[in-house]
Amino acid sequence: MTKRGDETRARLIAATKDVVREVGYAHATTKAIAGAAGVAEGTIYRHFPDKVALFFSAALSGSQALIEELATLPELAGSATVDENLEHALARLLVLRQDLLPLELALNSDPEIARRRQAMDAPDIVPGLPSPPEAISRYLDAEASLGRVRADVDSRQVSLLLLSALFGLMLAPGTDPSSPHPASAQIGPLVHLVLDGIRGSGSSRA
Amino acid sequence: MTKRGDETRARLIAATKDVVREVGYAHATTKAIAGAAGVAEGTIYRHFPDKVALFFSAALSGSQALIEELATLPELAGSATVDENLEHALARLLVLRQDLLPLELALNSDPEIARRRQAMDAPDIVPGLPSPPEAISRYLDAEASLGRVRADVDSRQVSLLLLSALFGLMLAPGTDPSSPHPASAQIGPLVHLVLDGIRGSGSSRA
Amino acid sequence: MTKRGDETRARLIAATKDVVREVGYAHATTKAIAGAAGVAEGTIYRHFPDKVALFFSAALSGSQALIEELATLPELAGSATVDENLEHALARLLVLRQDLLPLELALNSDPEIARRRQAMDAPDIVPGLPSPPEAISRYLDAEASLGRVRADVDSRQVSLLLLSALFGLMLAPGTDPSSPHPASAQIGPLVHLVLDGIRGSGSSRA
Amino acid sequence: MTKRGDETRARLIAATKDVVREVGYAHATTKAIAGAAGVAEGTIYRHFPDKVALFFSAALSGSQALIEELATLPELAGSATVDENLEHALARLLVLRQDLLPLELALNSDPEIARRRQAMDAPDIVPGLPSPPEAISRYLDAEASLGRVRADVDSRQVSLLLLSALFGLMLAPGTDPSSPHPASAQIGPLVHLVLDGIRGSGSSRA
DNA sequence: GATGAATGAGAATTCATTCAT
DNA sequence: AATGAATGAATTCTCATTCAT
């Protein structure tokens, strides 16, 4: 409510992301988070009902930045090249998602937490803005109407493919989640592949 | 060493995968695992130096099945269609990876554990057999020499794209890790997309 | 001192009794009490040095009402019947004591608090008025001089018996402290018993 | 199960009664109890699901001794005098109940715990033995048939009166629950009063 | 080999109290 | 006077690990 309170809350959310990134979800204790935020442990509970709620808030705040970033993508249709636009969007996504990855992972892989997340309304949607898959899908539709992308492909499928691959790349074995640019070098080839396909002349779909 | 000992060890590994799948990594306690295996808690420490070693063993045993399964893929080059072969291989991969997903996730997202994994030699390689990316890459090379796949694409890149996308799909938000077939329906479209590409006539690479 | 301050103080005392009755002493936190009183938590400490002092004040305020109520009992000697007078007095006592029972219990059963209570001067005495045991004792003496009660019994003992039994009844297992009239039905028989005794013809005191 | 385990469990129950008596329910922490029992804090949770269950067990074990003690009372009908028999029984009750009083109080005055107690089946009944009120009631009936007690009084009412008064006496303000014999001196007069009554010649029931 | 009781170092959470506004 | 954010010590409970049997 007060200015000081809001500041503390923001510091706690930032500290949560930092600590989870540095030591992993399992070792992101309330003590460590409070320490990183420069407040007492008990202060956490003035701002969040419990630890999981703090993690949800942290994940949500990360998602929002990400969603806002992607919302402008459809407007780029027709400018530069399709490759460049997608590459750039995915690269931004990679950076933004980087520091909330462990959080998303934990939030999705712990059944108890997943259950609770569903109990909350609309987990990570910013009102009025399209979700990441939706934003990319709209961009592709716009390019399709310009003829820069084939009109007979399902833009939702492509969007899902790109995002899944990006997500998968971030988790590739050997990747250190705390290093600055883990698999960003893979984004270019990935985009080109999806644009051009690999089918040879001797092959045809069943 | 003895028959009884080996049986116990196997039961512990199976129990580990079961428990992690059911309650998530965070709640997969030694007590729960021992209970699921039908042994006393202390027995775990007769077979594994500590809990993390048990988890490594469980992950490794899952990977082995997976690697053995994929090893035969290159031999299928030329038979059926490329789409069918890849679809089938990815579908098998999906099933096999399903139940060790939370384990891999935890093992990759906990910095302390990741460090320790690197300290071990060759984490998940079966001697003599290619790793999954390598197996798919070899299959694609074989198909390229038959003309069923373009020869000018980097087969390693394609392999990485397919596996990353598959991995990403398994984690798509809303996916329940314990349900039988989460996103297997996405595999077909994914393969077709990668084979055909999406580039329209009005676009060309920069 | 000011009107507003006195009001707040009174509301805090009332809220304390309410909260203790509803959730029990152990869960009567300063937060809950402040909330029930409609003030901020910190306000408590403007009116009371600490939580225990607030509880003492609440208990004392309850005792005062009780003592004032009983003070008129001796004047009833000779009117109505002894049974009726005692029954009525005990019934009133039951009602008044009902909502400060948990408080008294906690205040008496916690050694640390009991010690502190003794350190305070004259815990629950209203200047000029007799304590409850004293009031009943005086009433009985008055009735004895009228011949309605035997003159050879120690009125203090009888008073103690009646009050102890009443207190004990209020705590009988299965009694829900928040229900309106727990064991008020037992008061009549109790009084008659004490008046008439139970000794048969074949028995005599040693 | 094992001998050592049973011993530990018994020590924990004894320690619980000791600690509660010494420092009061509110300060009977798991740490203090474990310390008094000479075990680690975690050991408590091998024997009891939680702290409340430990308290229930402690209260129950006390009740059992008490119930067994009183079960033989009816057999004393006709021997000695009624005064002596009742006095002695109440004195024993006083001693036995002394050390589980704070426990019973807390267990009865905390709504949350009371609720949970009802969820358990038959809180403090020893199979085959009469409850304390029942035992006294039976004794009185036996004396009534011998003519040593009036046959027209409700023995259950008398039993309730005696026990309530005893319970009330134990809690009399100023009584220190840790001192050896708090109000045992009151038992004799109490019994005589109940036997003889106080009604004078000039009074009669309405 | 197997058992399971015991350990003890934390973990999350609560709560009376303080203090800047 | 009142507020309510912040504190931090204390509390209950968990859990990987050890060890006597």
Short mmCIF file of N, CA, C and O in Angstrom, two decimals, chain A residues 157 160 164, chain B residues 87 90-91 94-95 98 101 165-177 179-191:
data_model
loop_
_atom_site.label_atom_id
_atom_site.label_comp_id
_atom_site.label_asym_id
_atom_site.label_seq_id
_atom_site.Cartn_x
_atom_site.Cartn_y
_atom_site.Cartn_z
N GLN A 157 0.56 -23.84 -35.54
CA GLN A 157 1.50 -24.95 -35.44
C GLN A 157 2.94 -24.45 -35.53
O GLN A 157 3.82 -24.90 -34.81
N LEU A 160 3.94 -22.75 -32.34
CA LEU A 160 4.21 -23.73 -31.30
C LEU A 160 5.55 -24.41 -31.51
O LEU A 160 6.33 -24.62 -30.57
N SER A 164 8.44 -24.09 -28.78
CA SER A 164 8.84 -25.34 -28.13
C SER A 164 10.32 -25.58 -28.34
O SER A 164 11.04 -25.96 -27.42
N GLU B 87 8.22 -39.50 -37.31
CA GLU B 87 7.08 -39.44 -36.40
C GLU B 87 7.14 -40.59 -35.40
O GLU B 87 6.96 -40.40 -34.19
N LEU B 90 10.00 -40.17 -32.87
CA LEU B 90 9.75 -39.12 -31.86
C LEU B 90 8.64 -39.57 -30.89
O LEU B 90 8.70 -39.25 -29.70
N ALA B 91 7.67 -40.27 -31.42
CA ALA B 91 6.59 -40.73 -30.54
C ALA B 91 7.15 -41.70 -29.48
O ALA B 91 6.79 -41.62 -28.30
N LEU B 94 9.04 -39.76 -26.99
CA LEU B 94 8.13 -39.06 -26.08
C LEU B 94 7.72 -39.98 -24.94
O LEU B 94 7.78 -39.59 -23.77
N VAL B 95 7.31 -41.17 -25.29
CA VAL B 95 6.85 -42.11 -24.27
C VAL B 95 7.98 -42.44 -23.30
O VAL B 95 7.81 -42.38 -22.08
N GLN B 98 8.99 -39.51 -21.11
CA GLN B 98 7.91 -39.02 -20.26
C GLN B 98 8.21 -39.23 -18.77
O GLN B 98 8.11 -38.32 -17.97
N LEU B 101 11.24 -37.33 -17.23
CA LEU B 101 11.31 -35.89 -17.44
C LEU B 101 11.57 -35.11 -16.15
O LEU B 101 12.51 -34.32 -16.08
N ALA B 165 12.31 -29.30 -29.92
CA ALA B 165 10.89 -29.04 -30.02
C ALA B 165 10.11 -30.11 -29.25
O ALA B 165 9.14 -29.80 -28.54
N LEU B 166 10.54 -31.34 -29.37
CA LEU B 166 9.86 -32.41 -28.64
C LEU B 166 9.96 -32.16 -27.13
O LEU B 166 8.97 -32.26 -26.39
N PHE B 167 11.15 -31.83 -26.70
CA PHE B 167 11.37 -31.56 -25.27
C PHE B 167 10.51 -30.38 -24.83
O PHE B 167 9.86 -30.43 -23.79
N GLY B 168 10.50 -29.36 -25.64
CA GLY B 168 9.69 -28.19 -25.31
C GLY B 168 8.22 -28.51 -25.24
O GLY B 168 7.51 -28.06 -24.34
N LEU B 169 7.76 -29.31 -26.16
CA LEU B 169 6.34 -29.68 -26.17
C LEU B 169 5.94 -30.40 -24.88
O LEU B 169 4.84 -30.20 -24.36
N MET B 170 6.84 -31.22 -24.40
CA MET B 170 6.52 -32.00 -23.20
C MET B 170 6.31 -31.09 -22.00
O MET B 170 5.69 -31.48 -21.01
N LEU B 171 6.85 -29.90 -22.08
CA LEU B 171 6.77 -28.99 -20.94
C LEU B 171 5.76 -27.88 -21.14
O LEU B 171 5.63 -27.00 -20.29
N ALA B 172 5.05 -27.94 -22.27
CA ALA B 172 4.11 -26.85 -22.55
C ALA B 172 3.19 -26.63 -21.36
O ALA B 172 2.72 -27.59 -20.75
N PRO B 173 2.95 -25.37 -21.02
CA PRO B 173 2.10 -25.08 -19.86
C PRO B 173 0.74 -25.75 -20.02
O PRO B 173 0.19 -25.82 -21.11
N GLY B 174 0.26 -26.27 -18.91
CA GLY B 174 -1.02 -26.97 -18.95
C GLY B 174 -0.85 -28.46 -19.13
O GLY B 174 -1.77 -29.23 -18.92
N THR B 175 0.35 -28.86 -19.52
CA THR B 175 0.59 -30.29 -19.68
C THR B 175 0.72 -30.97 -18.32
O THR B 175 1.49 -30.53 -17.48
N ASP B 176 -0.02 -31.99 -18.13
CA ASP B 176 0.07 -32.74 -16.88
C ASP B 176 1.03 -33.91 -17.08
O ASP B 176 0.77 -34.81 -17.87
N PRO B 177 2.17 -33.88 -16.39
CA PRO B 177 3.21 -34.89 -16.62
C PRO B 177 2.75 -36.31 -16.32
O PRO B 177 3.39 -37.27 -16.73
N SER B 179 -0.38 -37.52 -17.01
CA SER B 179 -1.39 -38.02 -17.93
C SER B 179 -0.69 -38.84 -19.02
O SER B 179 0.48 -38.61 -19.33
N PRO B 180 -1.40 -39.78 -19.62
CA PRO B 180 -0.74 -40.75 -20.51
C PRO B 180 -0.06 -40.13 -21.73
O PRO B 180 1.13 -40.29 -21.92
N HIS B 181 -0.78 -39.38 -22.57
CA HIS B 181 -0.18 -38.87 -23.80
C HIS B 181 -0.42 -37.37 -23.91
O HIS B 181 -1.42 -36.95 -24.45
N PRO B 182 0.48 -36.56 -23.48
CA PRO B 182 0.20 -35.13 -23.36
C PRO B 182 0.12 -34.43 -24.70
O PRO B 182 -0.92 -33.90 -25.06
N ALA B 183 1.20 -34.42 -25.44
CA ALA B 183 1.23 -33.61 -26.65
C ALA B 183 1.66 -34.46 -27.84
O ALA B 183 2.22 -33.96 -28.81
N SER B 184 1.37 -35.76 -27.75
CA SER B 184 1.81 -36.64 -28.83
C SER B 184 1.11 -36.28 -30.14
O SER B 184 1.61 -36.57 -31.23
N ALA B 185 -0.04 -35.62 -30.00
CA ALA B 185 -0.77 -35.24 -31.22
C ALA B 185 -0.02 -34.18 -32.01
O ALA B 185 -0.26 -33.98 -33.21
N GLN B 186 0.90 -33.48 -31.36
CA GLN B 186 1.62 -32.40 -32.03
C GLN B 186 2.79 -32.91 -32.86
O GLN B 186 3.37 -32.17 -33.66
N ILE B 187 3.15 -34.17 -32.65
CA ILE B 187 4.36 -34.66 -33.31
C ILE B 187 4.22 -34.69 -34.83
O ILE B 187 5.13 -34.28 -35.56
N GLY B 188 3.08 -35.19 -35.32
CA GLY B 188 2.88 -35.27 -36.77
C GLY B 188 3.04 -33.92 -37.44
O GLY B 188 3.93 -33.75 -38.30
N PRO B 189 2.25 -32.93 -37.06
CA PRO B 189 2.40 -31.60 -37.67
C PRO B 189 3.82 -31.07 -37.57
O PRO B 189 4.34 -30.47 -38.52
N LEU B 190 4.44 -31.29 -36.44
CA LEU B 190 5.81 -30.82 -36.24
C LEU B 190 6.74 -31.40 -37.31
O LEU B 190 7.50 -30.66 -37.95
N VAL B 191 6.66 -32.68 -37.51
CA VAL B 191 7.54 -33.33 -38.49
C VAL B 191 7.25 -32.81 -39.90
O VAL B 191 8.17 -32.48 -40.66
#
